[in-house]
């Protein structure tokens, strides 16, 4: 009798162990893969969005720093060797000329004679200035500001488009209006 009870118990236990060894059902595996796929897709979309926003911010900061570099050259009042204004025409400032995917700093004499480009900055492949292109901006020597108030807007990517905006005032201030996804950043001062 005792032997028969143990046999029955062992058979049930063996059946239970075999069932555990059988693994997962196909439905369980498919549901797990579907959930993992959705989570991966959401994570990838967030990563791409984060990567693009960091990229546009980096490009915008570089743009602002390059403008400040041109401004500091104008503040110093030092004429580059490539500019020959003549003795009676001192340096008036440095102007920035914009193209769709680049901008150039040029030293200018006060007789409006422009010298050779001091520096040409090329924008990364994904970034361009928004149409209409900004007009020419001149940083005047010795802290006299700029010739015009101007908003410079760059854009990158599509669906959605990312924007970065800078504001140049006649006082010479360079204000960072920031970056925005999908719509232009709000106007600066």
Coordinates of C-alpha atoms in Angstrom, one line a residue:
X1 CA 0.0 0.0 0.0
X2 CA 2.7 2.4 1.0
X3 CA 4.5 1.6 -2.2
X4 CA 1.5 2.3 -4.3
X5 CA 1.0 5.7 -2.7
X6 CA 4.6 6.7 -3.3
X7 CA 4.4 5.4 -6.9
X8 CA 1.3 7.6 -7.5
X9 CA 3.0 10.6 -5.9
X10 CA 6.2 10.1 -7.9
X11 CA 4.3 9.8 -11.2
X12 CA 2.4 13.1 -10.5
X13 CA 5.7 14.8 -9.6
X14 CA 7.4 13.5 -12.7
X15 CA 4.5 14.7 -14.8
X16 CA 4.8 18.1 -13.2
X17 CA 8.6 18.2 -13.8
X18 CA 8.1 17.2 -17.5
X19 CA 5.6 20.0 -17.9
X20 CA 8.1 22.5 -16.4
X21 CA 10.8 21.3 -18.8
X22 CA 8.5 21.7 -21.8
X23 CA 9.3 25.5 -21.9
X24 CA 7.2 28.3 -23.1
X25 CA 4.3 28.1 -25.4
X26 CA 4.4 29.7 -28.8
X27 CA 1.8 32.3 -27.8
X28 CA 3.8 33.3 -24.7
X29 CA 6.9 33.8 -26.9
X30 CA 5.1 35.8 -29.5
X31 CA 3.5 38.1 -26.8
X32 CA 6.9 38.6 -25.2
X33 CA 8.5 39.5 -28.6
X34 CA 5.7 41.9 -29.5
X35 CA 6.1 43.8 -26.2
X36 CA 9.8 43.9 -26.6
X37 CA 9.4 45.2 -30.1
X38 CA 7.1 48.0 -29.1
X39 CA 9.4 49.0 -26.3
X40 CA 12.4 49.0 -28.6
X41 CA 10.6 51.1 -31.2
X42 CA 9.5 53.7 -28.6
X43 CA 13.0 53.9 -27.2
X44 CA 14.5 54.3 -30.7
X45 CA 12.1 57.1 -31.6
X46 CA 13.0 59.0 -28.3
X47 CA 16.7 58.4 -29.0
X48 CA 16.5 59.9 -32.5
X49 CA 14.5 62.9 -31.2
X50 CA 17.1 63.5 -28.4
X51 CA 20.0 63.1 -30.8
X52 CA 18.5 65.6 -33.3
X53 CA 17.7 68.2 -30.5
X54 CA 21.3 67.9 -29.2
X55 CA 22.7 68.3 -32.7
X56 CA 20.7 71.4 -33.4
X57 CA 21.6 72.9 -30.1
X58 CA 25.3 72.2 -30.7
X59 CA 25.1 73.8 -34.2
X60 CA 23.3 76.9 -32.7
X61 CA 25.9 77.3 -30.0
X62 CA 28.7 77.1 -32.6
X63 CA 26.9 79.7 -34.7
X64 CA 26.6 82.0 -31.7
X65 CA 30.2 81.5 -30.8
X66 CA 31.4 82.3 -34.3
X67 CA 29.3 85.5 -34.3
X68 CA 30.9 86.4 -31.0
X69 CA 34.3 85.7 -32.6
X70 CA 33.6 88.1 -35.5
X71 CA 32.3 90.6 -33.0
X72 CA 35.4 90.4 -30.9
X73 CA 37.6 91.0 -34.0
X74 CA 35.5 94.1 -34.7
X75 CA 35.8 95.3 -31.1
X76 CA 39.6 95.0 -31.3
X77 CA 39.7 97.2 -34.3
X78 CA 42.7 95.3 -35.7
X79 CA 42.8 95.1 -39.5
X80 CA 43.8 91.7 -41.0
X81 CA 46.7 91.7 -43.3
X82 CA 44.4 90.8 -46.3
X83 CA 42.6 94.2 -46.1
X84 CA 44.2 97.2 -47.6
X85 CA 42.1 100.2 -46.7
X86 CA 44.7 102.8 -47.3
X87 CA 46.0 105.3 -44.7
X88 CA 43.0 107.6 -44.8
X89 CA 40.4 104.8 -44.5
X90 CA 40.5 103.0 -41.2
X91 CA 38.7 99.7 -40.5
X92 CA 34.9 100.2 -40.2
X93 CA 34.1 96.7 -39.0
X94 CA 33.6 93.1 -39.9
X95 CA 30.5 92.0 -41.7
X96 CA 28.8 88.7 -42.0
X97 CA 27.4 87.7 -45.4
X98 CA 24.9 84.8 -45.4
X99 CA 24.4 82.0 -48.0
X100 CA 22.0 79.1 -47.6
X101 CA 24.5 76.7 -46.1
X102 CA 27.4 79.0 -45.1
X103 CA 28.4 82.5 -43.8
X104 CA 31.5 84.5 -44.4
X105 CA 33.2 87.2 -42.2
X106 CA 34.7 90.0 -44.2
X107 CA 36.7 93.0 -42.9
X108 CA 35.3 96.3 -44.3
X109 CA 37.0 99.7 -44.5
X110 CA 34.9 102.9 -43.8
X111 CA 35.0 103.7 -47.5
X112 CA 33.0 100.4 -47.9
X113 CA 35.9 98.6 -49.5
X114 CA 35.5 95.0 -48.5
X115 CA 38.7 93.0 -48.1
X116 CA 39.1 89.3 -48.7
X117 CA 37.0 87.0 -46.6
X118 CA 38.6 86.6 -43.2
X119 CA 36.8 83.3 -42.5
X120 CA 34.1 81.3 -44.2
X121 CA 32.0 79.0 -42.0
X122 CA 30.2 76.1 -43.6
X123 CA 27.1 74.7 -41.9
X124 CA 26.7 70.9 -41.3
X125 CA 24.9 69.0 -44.0
X126 CA 21.6 68.8 -42.1
X127 CA 21.5 72.5 -41.2
X128 CA 20.7 75.6 -43.3
X129 CA 19.6 79.2 -42.8
X130 CA 15.8 79.6 -43.1
X131 CA 14.5 81.6 -46.1
X132 CA 14.5 84.5 -46.6
X133 CA 18.2 84.6 -45.8
X134 CA 19.4 87.1 -43.2
X135 CA 20.8 90.3 -44.7
X136 CA 24.4 91.3 -44.3
X137 CA 25.2 92.3 -40.7
X138 CA 28.2 94.5 -39.8
X139 CA 29.8 94.5 -36.4
X140 CA 31.3 98.0 -36.1
X141 CA 34.7 98.7 -34.5
X142 CA 35.3 99.7 -30.9
X143 CA 31.9 98.6 -29.6
X144 CA 29.7 100.7 -31.8
X145 CA 27.2 97.8 -32.2
X146 CA 25.9 96.5 -35.5
X147 CA 24.4 98.2 -38.6
X148 CA 21.0 96.5 -38.3
X149 CA 18.8 94.5 -35.9
X150 CA 18.5 91.0 -37.3
X151 CA 17.0 87.7 -36.5
X152 CA 19.0 84.7 -37.8
X153 CA 17.1 81.4 -38.0
X154 CA 18.5 78.1 -38.9
X155 CA 16.6 74.9 -39.5
X156 CA 17.4 71.2 -39.8
X157 CA 15.7 68.0 -40.6
X158 CA 12.2 67.5 -41.8
X159 CA 9.1 65.8 -40.2
X160 CA 9.5 67.6 -37.8
X161 CA 11.7 70.5 -38.6
X162 CA 14.0 71.8 -35.8
X163 CA 14.7 75.5 -35.6
X164 CA 17.4 77.6 -33.9
X165 CA 17.2 81.4 -33.6
X166 CA 19.6 84.1 -32.7
X167 CA 18.9 87.8 -32.3
X168 CA 21.5 90.5 -33.2
X169 CA 20.7 94.0 -31.9
X170 CA 22.1 97.3 -33.0
X171 CA 23.7 97.6 -29.6
X172 CA 25.9 94.6 -30.6
X173 CA 24.1 92.1 -28.3
X174 CA 23.8 88.5 -29.5
X175 CA 20.8 86.9 -27.8
X176 CA 20.2 83.2 -28.0
X177 CA 16.5 82.6 -28.6
X178 CA 17.0 78.9 -28.4
X179 CA 15.8 75.9 -30.2
X180 CA 12.4 74.5 -30.9
X181 CA 11.0 71.4 -32.6
X182 CA 8.1 71.7 -35.1
X183 CA 7.6 75.5 -34.8
X184 CA 9.7 78.6 -34.8
X185 CA 11.0 79.7 -31.4
X186 CA 9.2 82.7 -29.9
X187 CA 10.5 86.1 -30.9
X188 CA 13.4 87.5 -28.9
X189 CA 13.6 91.0 -27.5

